[in-house]
Amino acid sequence: MEDLRVTKAFLAKVSAYRRQHALEREASGENASETVQAAATPTFDSPSTMRTVRLQASHVMAVTFASQQEHHIEEQHQIAATAALQPILAASFGQTDTALARQQEVIKVAECIVAMAAQSLSSTDAASQVQHAFASMFTAASLPRLASLSSQDRAAELEHLAEICIGICLFSNCNAEGLSNEAHIDLEQYMQLLDDVNQRCSILQHDLRDYMDAVVHRSSNESPQEAVMAQLSGEVAYLHQASALCFAMRDNLVAAVESLTQQQAQQEAGLREVQGLVGAALAVPREAVQPAFAALGKRHLSILKQHAALQHQPPLVAAVMGCIDADKPRITTALSAPGASSSILPMAPITDDSKGPKDPIDLAAASAASGAVRTAAADAAVSHVSLGGFCPVSFVKRAGLLVKADTKHGFVRYEDQLFGFASQELLNWFAASPQEYMDAVMLQAIQYPACIALLNLQSCFPELSLGKLIASVALEAERCDDECQTEVHPVRKHIDRKYEWNEWEHRRKALAMVNLRHKRTHGSQTILSHFRRENATQVWLPKGVASQTHVNKGQSMPRKLRHVAGLRGPPGTHMAVLNLELDLGQPYQH
């Protein structure tokens, strides 16, 4: 049900995008050609379009779910590893000199290594094995070096020690032939799944050939716009999409199984190499075997990671296959071509010259002036063909029919893109007008939105991304309160509010402007204006200076007074002078 909701939301978004595109072209005043007019009518009511988009949505949702699950598992492992590393990264070693304290610090490191490495081994006594392996390679003498490292280098060193311990445990569990149960993963179920996917690809290719035979049988007598031909084109698009998904899942399975098989073979070879180094010797130099043990442990962790990613493939394949089986079309007797052979893919159908860009009279001259470069099949990589390997001319001229390009006709390179074609004639038409055909392809893709993903045009229509749509739709909410707000003016108005139609009003404005230009504004300043201004001055205040000595002392000098008497009086009065010296307030008097 969720994929159906996403499908309806996607088609509604395509409808809004097409309406906005048509309004923009109308506002720009462009002349719409027949191709533009044909693209203005959507075909969203086609059941095949709904089924194709639903299949695409189901695949994107399944891939997104599998990626989220893988990311969640990786995040849980990262949290567990961080929790195991954190006590050792924050510890400070070598602070004490007692043997007991050093032994306890070694035990802390051992517990960290056991927490990191034991979860990668399937044996019941994995923790004990990792502890014994750690004790054989790490002693208290290694603590000072570990303590001198930074936090980042210490984490890398602990991960390296864990890899060595895993390699030692793998070597301890291997048999006489150098094989270990830890290093071997049973791939039988994935090989069976790969056979099922290959069988489904063959069935879809057979159905696709039947529908293409029917298209070729009816193309000479019926127009591409007729209901029967439109139905056949829609079913062909669905089968192309189903085949593309099956082939993609097959390629992913093949790559994952081959990589895992190669890793396991390298692991077995590495175990035999270590067994040859150690043999029956009682002691082996550490620098000789530790790199081999570290390589074994690192490769074992890589195998586990690849196997965890491979475990998400069966649910993904089951989800996509279930959607294909539920909506796969069945060709009826009325639609099938009588006596048609399905041994090989049929040639491209006859095209209608009235559709798409008009073909020039001189194809050679037009091809030379268009900038398109013809490329032989031997000089081009088929995997780099644009538009998903489909013929652009057939898609335009046959009303959205997807026809695979035939490599024997060569390719056309235009603007760093490589295009293939169903016939030599269609190649000549495209080489004469490459830009016109590319514009027509974009317009046809709006009319047939199910073909956007098949033609690899998602980058041209970022607004129509299924991944972003799935992320924005709240799939977990079955019922919710919602509101809708429409735009007041959906069509943009180009109105000049200052427009004036009255000629006499323009003349009055002109006269007023001329009259204003002859006006002058004068100003003068007298001496009185100076006193009316607000003036302010600022001066520098004297600096405050003070000095202080260590001892405060005071000194008072004797006061001397002189009094003269007898200056006035009767005759015979004699003058007398009185001198007084007042010695008061001296230090010795206190």
Coordinates of C-alpha atoms in Angstrom, one line a residue:
M1 CA 0.0 0.0 0.0
E2 CA 2.9 2.4 0.7
D3 CA 4.3 2.0 -2.8
L4 CA 0.8 2.9 -4.2
R5 CA 0.7 6.0 -2.1
V6 CA 4.1 7.0 -3.4
T7 CA 3.1 6.3 -6.9
K8 CA 0.0 8.6 -6.7
A9 CA 2.1 11.3 -5.1
F10 CA 4.7 11.0 -7.8
L11 CA 2.2 11.3 -10.6
A12 CA 0.5 14.3 -8.9
K13 CA 3.9 15.9 -8.7
V14 CA 4.6 15.2 -12.4
S15 CA 1.2 16.7 -13.3
A16 CA 2.1 19.9 -11.3
Y17 CA 5.5 20.0 -12.9
R18 CA 4.0 19.7 -16.4
R19 CA 1.5 22.4 -15.8
Q20 CA 4.1 24.8 -14.5
H21 CA 6.3 23.9 -17.5
A22 CA 3.5 24.7 -19.9
L23 CA 2.8 28.1 -18.2
E24 CA 6.4 29.1 -18.4
R25 CA 6.5 28.3 -22.1
E26 CA 3.3 30.2 -22.7
A27 CA 4.6 33.2 -20.7
S28 CA 7.9 33.2 -22.7
G29 CA 5.9 33.4 -25.9
E30 CA 7.5 30.3 -27.5
N31 CA 5.7 28.7 -30.5
A32 CA 4.7 25.2 -29.5
S33 CA 5.4 22.6 -32.1
E34 CA 3.4 19.4 -32.5
T35 CA 5.7 17.6 -30.1
V36 CA 5.1 20.2 -27.5
Q37 CA 1.4 20.0 -28.0
A38 CA 1.5 16.3 -27.7
A39 CA 3.5 16.5 -24.5
A40 CA 0.9 18.9 -23.0
T41 CA -1.6 16.0 -22.6
P42 CA -0.5 13.6 -19.8
T43 CA -1.2 9.9 -19.9
F44 CA -1.4 9.4 -16.1
D45 CA -4.6 7.3 -16.4
S46 CA -2.7 4.5 -18.1
P47 CA -2.6 1.3 -16.0
S48 CA 0.8 0.4 -17.3
T49 CA 2.2 3.8 -16.2
M50 CA 0.9 3.3 -12.7
R51 CA 2.3 -0.2 -12.6
T52 CA 5.7 0.9 -13.9
V53 CA 6.0 3.8 -11.4
R54 CA 4.8 1.5 -8.6
L55 CA 7.5 -1.0 -9.5
Q56 CA 10.2 1.8 -9.4
A57 CA 8.8 3.0 -6.1
S58 CA 8.9 -0.5 -4.6
H59 CA 12.5 -1.0 -5.7
V60 CA 13.6 2.4 -4.3
M61 CA 11.8 1.7 -1.0
A62 CA 13.3 -1.8 -0.7
V63 CA 16.8 -0.5 -1.4
T64 CA 16.3 2.4 1.1
F65 CA 15.1 -0.1 3.8
A66 CA 18.1 -2.4 3.2
S67 CA 20.5 0.5 3.3
Q68 CA 19.0 1.7 6.5
Q69 CA 19.2 -1.8 8.1
E70 CA 22.9 -2.1 7.0
H71 CA 23.6 1.4 8.3
H72 CA 21.9 0.5 11.6
I73 CA 24.0 -2.6 12.1
E74 CA 27.2 -0.8 11.2
E75 CA 26.3 1.9 13.7
Q76 CA 25.6 -0.6 16.5
H77 CA 29.0 -2.3 15.8
Q78 CA 30.6 1.2 15.9
I79 CA 28.9 2.0 19.2
A80 CA 30.1 -1.3 20.7
A81 CA 33.6 -0.8 19.5
T82 CA 33.7 2.8 20.9
A83 CA 32.4 1.6 24.2
A84 CA 35.1 -1.0 24.4
L85 CA 37.8 1.4 23.4
Q86 CA 36.8 4.3 25.6
P87 CA 38.2 3.1 28.9
I88 CA 41.6 2.3 27.4
L89 CA 41.7 5.6 25.4
A90 CA 41.0 7.6 28.6
A91 CA 43.3 5.6 30.9
S92 CA 46.8 6.8 31.9
F93 CA 49.2 3.9 32.1
G94 CA 52.6 3.8 33.8
Q95 CA 51.7 5.9 36.8
T96 CA 52.7 3.2 39.3
D97 CA 55.7 0.9 39.5
T98 CA 54.2 -2.0 41.3
A99 CA 53.9 -5.3 39.4
L100 CA 50.3 -5.8 40.6
A101 CA 49.2 -2.4 39.2
R102 CA 50.9 -3.1 35.8
Q103 CA 49.2 -6.5 35.7
Q104 CA 45.8 -4.9 36.3
E105 CA 46.5 -2.4 33.5
V106 CA 47.3 -5.3 31.2
I107 CA 44.0 -7.0 32.2
K108 CA 42.1 -3.8 31.2
V109 CA 43.7 -3.8 27.8
A110 CA 42.9 -7.6 27.4
E111 CA 39.3 -7.0 28.3
C112 CA 39.1 -4.3 25.6
I113 CA 40.7 -6.6 23.0
V114 CA 38.3 -9.4 23.9
A115 CA 35.3 -7.1 23.5
M116 CA 36.5 -6.0 20.1
A117 CA 37.6 -9.4 18.7
A118 CA 35.4 -12.0 20.3
Q119 CA 32.2 -10.8 18.5
S120 CA 33.9 -11.6 15.2
L121 CA 34.4 -15.3 16.0
S122 CA 31.6 -17.9 16.1
S123 CA 33.1 -20.4 18.5
T124 CA 31.6 -20.8 21.9
D125 CA 34.9 -20.1 23.8
A126 CA 35.9 -17.2 21.5
A127 CA 36.5 -14.9 24.5
S128 CA 38.9 -17.3 26.1
Q129 CA 40.7 -17.9 22.9
V130 CA 41.2 -14.2 22.3
Q131 CA 42.4 -13.7 25.9
H132 CA 45.0 -16.5 25.4
A133 CA 46.1 -15.0 22.1
F134 CA 46.5 -11.6 23.6
A135 CA 48.5 -12.9 26.5
S136 CA 51.0 -14.5 24.1
M137 CA 51.8 -11.2 22.3
F138 CA 51.2 -8.4 24.8
T139 CA 53.0 -8.0 28.2
A140 CA 53.4 -5.4 30.8
A141 CA 56.6 -4.2 29.0
S142 CA 54.4 -2.9 26.1
L143 CA 52.4 -0.6 28.4
P144 CA 54.9 2.4 28.2
R145 CA 54.7 2.4 24.5
L146 CA 50.9 2.3 24.5
A147 CA 50.8 5.0 27.1
S148 CA 53.0 7.3 25.0
L149 CA 50.6 7.3 22.0
S150 CA 47.9 9.8 21.3
S151 CA 44.3 8.9 21.6
Q152 CA 43.9 8.4 17.8
D153 CA 47.1 6.3 17.5
R154 CA 46.2 4.3 20.6
A155 CA 42.8 3.4 19.0
A156 CA 44.6 2.3 15.8
E157 CA 47.1 0.3 17.8
L158 CA 44.3 -1.5 19.7
E159 CA 42.5 -2.3 16.4
H160 CA 45.7 -3.7 15.1
L161 CA 46.1 -5.9 18.2
A162 CA 42.5 -7.1 17.8
E163 CA 43.2 -8.1 14.2
I164 CA 46.3 -10.0 15.3
C165 CA 44.4 -11.8 18.0
I166 CA 41.7 -12.8 15.5
G167 CA 44.4 -14.1 13.1
I168 CA 45.9 -16.2 16.0
C169 CA 42.5 -17.6 16.8
L170 CA 41.8 -18.5 13.2
F171 CA 45.1 -20.2 12.9
S172 CA 44.5 -22.1 16.2
N173 CA 41.1 -23.4 14.9
C174 CA 42.3 -24.5 11.4
N175 CA 42.7 -28.2 10.7
A176 CA 45.6 -30.1 9.2
E177 CA 44.7 -28.9 5.7
G178 CA 44.9 -25.3 6.8
L179 CA 41.2 -24.7 6.6
S180 CA 39.1 -23.0 9.3
N181 CA 35.4 -23.0 9.8
E182 CA 35.6 -19.4 10.8
A183 CA 36.9 -18.4 7.4
H184 CA 34.3 -20.3 5.3
I185 CA 30.8 -19.0 4.6
D186 CA 28.3 -21.2 2.8
L187 CA 27.2 -19.4 -0.4
E188 CA 24.8 -22.2 -1.6
Q189 CA 21.7 -20.2 -0.8
Y190 CA 23.0 -17.2 -2.7
M191 CA 23.9 -19.3 -5.7
Q192 CA 20.4 -20.6 -5.7
L193 CA 19.0 -17.1 -5.4
L194 CA 21.2 -16.1 -8.4
D195 CA 19.8 -19.0 -10.4
D196 CA 16.3 -17.8 -9.6
V197 CA 17.1 -14.2 -10.7
N198 CA 18.7 -15.5 -14.0
Q199 CA 15.6 -17.6 -14.7
R200 CA 13.3 -14.5 -14.0
C201 CA 15.5 -12.4 -16.4
S202 CA 15.0 -15.0 -19.1
I203 CA 11.2 -15.0 -18.6
L204 CA 11.0 -11.3 -18.8
Q205 CA 13.2 -11.1 -21.9
H206 CA 10.9 -13.7 -23.6
D207 CA 7.8 -11.6 -22.7
L208 CA 9.5 -8.5 -23.9
R209 CA 10.2 -10.1 -27.3
D210 CA 6.5 -11.2 -27.6
Y211 CA 5.3 -7.6 -27.0
M212 CA 7.9 -6.2 -29.4
D213 CA 6.7 -8.7 -32.0
A214 CA 3.2 -7.4 -31.5
V215 CA 4.4 -3.8 -31.9
V216 CA 6.1 -4.6 -35.1
H217 CA 3.1 -6.5 -36.4
R218 CA 0.7 -3.6 -35.8
S219 CA 3.0 -0.7 -36.5
S220 CA 2.5 -0.7 -40.2
N221 CA -1.3 -0.5 -40.0
E222 CA -2.0 1.4 -36.8
S223 CA -0.9 4.8 -35.5
P224 CA 1.2 5.1 -32.4
Q225 CA -1.5 7.2 -30.8
E226 CA -4.2 4.5 -31.0
A227 CA -5.3 2.9 -27.8
V228 CA -3.9 -0.6 -28.6
M229 CA -0.4 0.8 -29.6
A230 CA -0.4 3.0 -26.5
Q231 CA -1.2 -0.1 -24.3
L232 CA 1.6 -2.1 -26.0
S233 CA 4.1 0.8 -25.5
G234 CA 3.2 1.0 -21.8
E235 CA 3.6 -2.8 -21.3
V236 CA 6.9 -2.7 -23.1
A237 CA 8.1 0.1 -20.7
Y238 CA 7.0 -2.0 -17.7
L239 CA 8.9 -5.1 -19.0
H240 CA 12.0 -3.0 -19.7
Q241 CA 11.8 -1.7 -16.1
A242 CA 11.3 -5.1 -14.6
S243 CA 14.2 -6.5 -16.8
A244 CA 16.5 -3.6 -15.8
L245 CA 15.8 -4.3 -12.1
C246 CA 16.4 -8.0 -12.4
F247 CA 19.6 -7.5 -14.3
A248 CA 20.8 -5.0 -11.7
M249 CA 20.0 -7.4 -8.9
R250 CA 21.8 -10.2 -10.8
D251 CA 24.9 -8.0 -11.3
N252 CA 25.0 -7.1 -7.7
L253 CA 24.6 -10.7 -6.6
V254 CA 27.3 -11.8 -9.0
A255 CA 29.7 -9.1 -7.8
A256 CA 29.1 -9.8 -4.1
V257 CA 29.4 -13.6 -4.5
E258 CA 32.6 -13.3 -6.6
S259 CA 34.2 -10.9 -4.2
L260 CA 33.3 -13.1 -1.2
T261 CA 34.6 -16.2 -2.9
Q262 CA 37.8 -14.4 -3.8
Q263 CA 38.2 -13.2 -0.2
Q264 CA 37.6 -16.7 1.2
A265 CA 40.2 -18.2 -1.2
Q266 CA 42.7 -15.6 -0.2
Q267 CA 42.0 -16.3 3.5
E268 CA 42.6 -20.1 3.0
A269 CA 45.8 -19.3 1.2
G270 CA 46.8 -17.0 4.0
L271 CA 46.1 -19.7 6.6
R272 CA 48.3 -22.2 4.6
E273 CA 51.0 -19.6 4.4
V274 CA 51.0 -19.0 8.2
Q275 CA 50.9 -22.8 8.8
G276 CA 54.0 -23.1 6.6
L277 CA 55.8 -20.3 8.6
V278 CA 54.9 -21.8 12.0
G279 CA 54.9 -25.5 11.3
A280 CA 56.0 -27.5 14.3
A281 CA 58.4 -24.9 15.6
L282 CA 58.2 -24.2 19.3
A283 CA 59.1 -20.5 18.9
V284 CA 58.8 -18.2 15.9
P285 CA 60.1 -14.6 15.7
R286 CA 57.3 -12.1 16.4
E287 CA 58.2 -9.9 13.4
A288 CA 57.8 -12.9 11.1
V289 CA 54.3 -14.0 12.0
Q290 CA 52.5 -10.9 13.4
P291 CA 52.0 -9.3 9.9
A292 CA 50.6 -12.6 8.6
F293 CA 48.2 -12.9 11.6
A294 CA 47.2 -9.2 11.2
A295 CA 46.4 -9.8 7.5
L296 CA 44.3 -12.9 8.5
G297 CA 42.3 -10.9 11.0
K298 CA 41.8 -7.9 8.7
R299 CA 40.6 -10.1 5.9
H300 CA 38.3 -12.0 8.2
L301 CA 36.6 -8.7 9.3
S302 CA 36.2 -7.7 5.6
I303 CA 34.6 -11.1 4.9
L304 CA 32.1 -10.6 7.7
K305 CA 31.3 -7.1 6.5
Q306 CA 30.7 -8.3 2.9
H307 CA 28.6 -11.2 4.2
A308 CA 26.4 -8.9 6.3
A309 CA 25.8 -6.8 3.2
L310 CA 25.0 -9.9 1.2
Q311 CA 22.4 -11.0 3.7
H312 CA 20.3 -8.0 2.8
Q313 CA 20.0 -9.2 -0.8
P314 CA 17.4 -12.0 -0.4
P315 CA 14.7 -9.8 1.2
L316 CA 15.4 -7.1 -1.5
V317 CA 15.1 -9.7 -4.3
A318 CA 11.9 -11.1 -2.7
A319 CA 10.3 -7.7 -2.5
V320 CA 11.0 -6.7 -6.1
M321 CA 10.1 -10.2 -7.4
G322 CA 6.8 -10.1 -5.5
C323 CA 5.9 -6.7 -7.1
I324 CA 6.9 -8.0 -10.6
D325 CA 4.8 -11.1 -10.2
A326 CA 1.8 -9.1 -8.9
D327 CA 1.7 -6.6 -11.9
K328 CA 3.4 -8.5 -14.7
P329 CA 1.3 -8.2 -17.9
R330 CA 0.1 -11.2 -19.8
I331 CA -0.1 -10.8 -23.6
T332 CA -3.5 -11.9 -25.0
T333 CA -4.2 -13.6 -28.3
A334 CA -5.7 -10.4 -29.7
L335 CA -2.5 -8.5 -29.1
S336 CA 0.0 -11.1 -30.0
A337 CA 1.6 -11.3 -33.5
P338 CA 0.6 -14.4 -35.4
G339 CA 3.5 -16.6 -36.3
A340 CA 6.1 -14.2 -34.9
S341 CA 9.4 -15.6 -33.8
S342 CA 10.7 -14.6 -30.4
S343 CA 14.2 -16.1 -30.9
I344 CA 15.8 -12.6 -31.2
L345 CA 14.8 -9.1 -30.5
P346 CA 12.9 -7.7 -33.4
M347 CA 14.0 -4.7 -35.4
A348 CA 12.7 -1.2 -34.7
P349 CA 9.1 -0.6 -35.9
I350 CA 8.3 1.7 -38.8
T351 CA 8.2 5.3 -37.6
D352 CA 5.8 8.0 -38.5
D353 CA 7.6 10.9 -40.1
S354 CA 4.9 13.4 -39.0
K355 CA 6.0 13.2 -35.4
G356 CA 9.0 14.8 -33.9
P357 CA 11.4 17.3 -35.6
K358 CA 11.2 17.7 -39.3
D359 CA 13.9 15.9 -41.2
P360 CA 16.1 18.2 -43.4
I361 CA 16.3 17.7 -47.1
D362 CA 20.1 17.3 -47.2
L363 CA 21.0 15.0 -44.3
A364 CA 24.7 15.1 -45.0
A365 CA 24.9 18.9 -44.9
A366 CA 22.8 19.0 -41.8
S367 CA 24.9 16.4 -40.0
A368 CA 28.1 18.3 -40.8
A369 CA 26.6 21.5 -39.4
S370 CA 25.0 20.0 -36.3
G371 CA 28.2 19.2 -34.4
A372 CA 27.3 15.5 -34.0
V373 CA 30.2 13.0 -34.5
R374 CA 29.5 9.5 -35.8
T375 CA 31.4 6.8 -33.9
A376 CA 31.9 3.2 -34.9
A377 CA 30.8 0.4 -32.6
A378 CA 34.3 -0.8 -32.1
D379 CA 35.5 2.6 -30.9
A380 CA 32.8 3.1 -28.2
A381 CA 32.0 1.6 -24.8
V382 CA 28.5 0.2 -24.8
S383 CA 28.2 0.7 -21.1
H384 CA 28.5 4.5 -21.6
V385 CA 25.5 4.8 -23.9
S386 CA 23.2 7.6 -22.8
L387 CA 19.4 7.3 -22.3
G388 CA 19.8 3.8 -20.9
G389 CA 20.8 2.4 -24.2
F390 CA 17.4 3.2 -25.8
C391 CA 16.9 4.8 -29.3
P392 CA 15.9 8.5 -28.8
V393 CA 14.3 8.8 -32.3
S394 CA 12.0 5.8 -31.7
F395 CA 11.0 7.2 -28.3
V396 CA 10.0 10.5 -30.0
K397 CA 8.5 9.3 -33.2
R398 CA 6.7 6.2 -31.8
A399 CA 4.9 8.1 -28.9
G400 CA 7.1 6.9 -26.0
L401 CA 8.0 3.4 -27.3
L402 CA 11.3 2.2 -25.8
V403 CA 13.4 0.3 -28.3
K404 CA 16.9 -0.9 -27.5
A405 CA 19.7 0.5 -29.7
D406 CA 21.5 -1.9 -32.0
T407 CA 25.3 -1.6 -31.7
K408 CA 26.0 -2.7 -35.2
H409 CA 24.7 0.6 -36.6
G410 CA 27.3 2.6 -34.6
F411 CA 26.8 5.6 -32.4
V412 CA 26.5 9.3 -32.4
R413 CA 28.5 11.5 -30.0
Y414 CA 26.9 14.8 -29.1
E415 CA 27.9 17.1 -26.3
D416 CA 30.0 14.5 -24.5
Q417 CA 27.1 11.9 -24.7
L418 CA 26.9 8.7 -26.7
F419 CA 23.6 7.7 -28.3
G420 CA 22.6 4.4 -30.0
F421 CA 19.9 3.8 -32.5
A422 CA 17.7 1.0 -33.7
S423 CA 18.5 1.5 -37.4
Q424 CA 20.9 3.4 -39.7
E425 CA 18.1 5.6 -40.9
L426 CA 17.2 6.7 -37.4
L427 CA 20.9 7.4 -36.8
N428 CA 21.0 9.7 -39.8
W429 CA 17.9 11.6 -38.7
F430 CA 19.4 12.2 -35.2
A431 CA 22.8 13.3 -36.6
A432 CA 21.1 15.9 -38.7
S433 CA 19.1 17.5 -35.8
P434 CA 20.6 16.3 -32.5
Q435 CA 19.5 19.2 -30.3
E436 CA 15.9 19.1 -31.6
Y437 CA 15.6 15.4 -30.8
M438 CA 17.0 15.9 -27.3
D439 CA 14.5 18.6 -26.6
A440 CA 11.7 16.4 -27.9
V441 CA 13.0 13.5 -25.7
M442 CA 12.7 15.8 -22.6
L443 CA 9.1 16.8 -23.6
Q444 CA 8.2 13.2 -24.2
A445 CA 9.6 12.2 -20.8
I446 CA 7.2 14.6 -19.1
Q447 CA 4.3 13.0 -20.9
Y448 CA 5.5 9.4 -20.1
P449 CA 7.0 9.8 -16.5
A450 CA 7.5 6.1 -16.1
C451 CA 10.3 6.4 -18.7
I452 CA 12.3 9.0 -16.8
A453 CA 14.2 6.4 -14.7
L454 CA 14.6 4.0 -17.7
L455 CA 16.2 6.8 -19.8
N456 CA 18.5 7.9 -16.9
L457 CA 17.0 11.4 -16.9
Q458 CA 16.7 11.8 -13.1
S459 CA 19.3 14.5 -13.2
C460 CA 17.3 16.5 -15.7
F461 CA 14.2 16.4 -13.4
P462 CA 15.5 16.7 -9.8
E463 CA 12.0 17.7 -8.7
L464 CA 10.7 14.3 -9.7
S465 CA 13.1 12.2 -7.7
L466 CA 11.4 9.2 -6.1
G467 CA 14.0 9.0 -3.4
K468 CA 13.3 12.5 -2.2
L469 CA 9.6 11.9 -2.5
I470 CA 9.8 8.8 -0.4
A471 CA 11.8 10.6 2.2
S472 CA 9.3 13.5 2.4
V473 CA 6.2 11.4 2.6
A474 CA 5.3 10.2 6.1
L475 CA 4.7 6.6 5.3
E476 CA 4.1 5.6 8.9
A477 CA 1.1 7.9 9.3
E478 CA -2.2 6.3 8.2
R479 CA -4.4 9.2 9.3
C480 CA -3.5 12.8 10.0
D481 CA -4.9 16.3 10.0
D482 CA -3.9 18.2 7.0
E483 CA -4.7 21.5 5.3
C484 CA -4.4 22.7 1.8
Q485 CA -3.7 26.3 0.7
T486 CA -4.1 27.4 -2.9
E487 CA -2.3 30.3 -4.6
V488 CA -4.4 33.4 -4.9
H489 CA -3.1 34.2 -8.4
P490 CA -1.7 31.0 -10.0
V491 CA -0.9 32.9 -13.2
R492 CA 1.7 35.6 -12.8
K493 CA 0.5 39.0 -13.7
H494 CA 2.8 41.5 -15.5
I495 CA 1.1 44.8 -14.5
D496 CA 2.9 48.1 -14.3
R497 CA 1.3 50.1 -11.5
K498 CA 2.8 53.4 -12.7
Y499 CA 1.4 53.1 -16.2
E500 CA -0.5 56.2 -17.4
W501 CA -2.5 56.2 -20.5
N502 CA -3.6 59.9 -20.6
E503 CA -1.4 61.9 -22.9
W504 CA -2.2 65.2 -21.2
E505 CA -1.2 63.8 -17.8
H506 CA 2.2 63.0 -19.3
R507 CA 2.4 66.7 -20.5
R508 CA 1.5 68.1 -17.1
K509 CA 4.2 65.9 -15.5
A510 CA 6.7 67.1 -18.1
L511 CA 5.9 70.8 -17.5
A512 CA 6.1 70.2 -13.8
M513 CA 9.5 68.6 -14.2
V514 CA 10.8 71.5 -16.4
N515 CA 9.5 74.1 -13.9
L516 CA 11.2 72.2 -11.0
R517 CA 14.5 72.2 -12.8
H518 CA 14.5 76.0 -12.9
K519 CA 14.0 76.3 -9.2
R520 CA 17.0 77.0 -7.0
T521 CA 17.5 76.7 -3.2
H522 CA 19.8 79.3 -1.7
G523 CA 21.3 79.5 1.8
S524 CA 23.6 81.9 3.7
Q525 CA 25.3 82.1 7.1
T526 CA 25.9 85.2 9.3
I527 CA 28.0 85.8 12.3
L528 CA 25.0 85.4 14.5
S529 CA 24.5 81.8 13.4
H530 CA 27.8 81.0 15.1
F531 CA 26.5 81.9 18.6
R532 CA 23.4 79.9 18.0
R533 CA 25.4 76.8 17.4
E534 CA 25.9 74.3 20.2
N535 CA 29.6 74.4 20.9
A536 CA 31.6 72.1 23.1
T537 CA 35.2 72.2 24.2
Q538 CA 37.4 69.7 25.9
V539 CA 40.6 70.3 27.9
W540 CA 43.1 68.0 29.4
L541 CA 43.0 68.1 33.2
P542 CA 46.3 68.3 35.1
K543 CA 47.8 65.0 36.0
G544 CA 47.5 64.0 39.7
V545 CA 51.0 63.3 41.0
A546 CA 51.8 62.0 44.4
S547 CA 54.9 60.5 46.1
Q548 CA 55.2 58.5 49.2
T549 CA 58.2 57.6 51.3
H550 CA 58.8 54.7 53.6
V551 CA 58.9 56.8 56.8
N552 CA 56.8 59.9 57.5
K553 CA 58.6 62.5 59.6
G554 CA 57.8 66.0 60.6
Q555 CA 60.1 69.1 61.7
S556 CA 59.0 72.3 63.4
M557 CA 61.5 75.3 63.5
P558 CA 61.6 77.7 66.6
R559 CA 59.4 80.7 66.2
K560 CA 61.2 84.1 66.8
L561 CA 59.2 87.2 67.9
R562 CA 60.4 90.8 68.4
H563 CA 58.5 93.5 70.3
V564 CA 59.6 97.2 70.4
A565 CA 58.3 99.4 73.2
G566 CA 58.9 103.0 74.2
L567 CA 58.3 104.5 70.7
R568 CA 55.7 106.8 72.0
G569 CA 55.4 108.6 75.4
P570 CA 56.6 111.6 77.3
P571 CA 60.0 112.9 77.0
G572 CA 62.5 110.8 78.7
T573 CA 60.9 107.5 77.6
H574 CA 63.4 105.0 76.4
M575 CA 62.9 102.5 73.6
A576 CA 63.1 98.9 74.6
V577 CA 63.4 95.9 72.2
L578 CA 62.1 92.5 73.4
N579 CA 63.2 89.4 71.5
L580 CA 61.3 86.1 72.2
E581 CA 62.2 82.6 70.8
L582 CA 59.5 80.0 71.2
D583 CA 60.9 76.5 70.7
L584 CA 57.8 74.3 70.8
G585 CA 56.7 71.2 68.9
Q586 CA 60.2 69.7 68.6
P587 CA 60.5 65.9 68.2
Y588 CA 62.4 65.5 71.4
Q589 CA 59.5 67.2 73.3
H590 CA 57.1 64.3 72.5

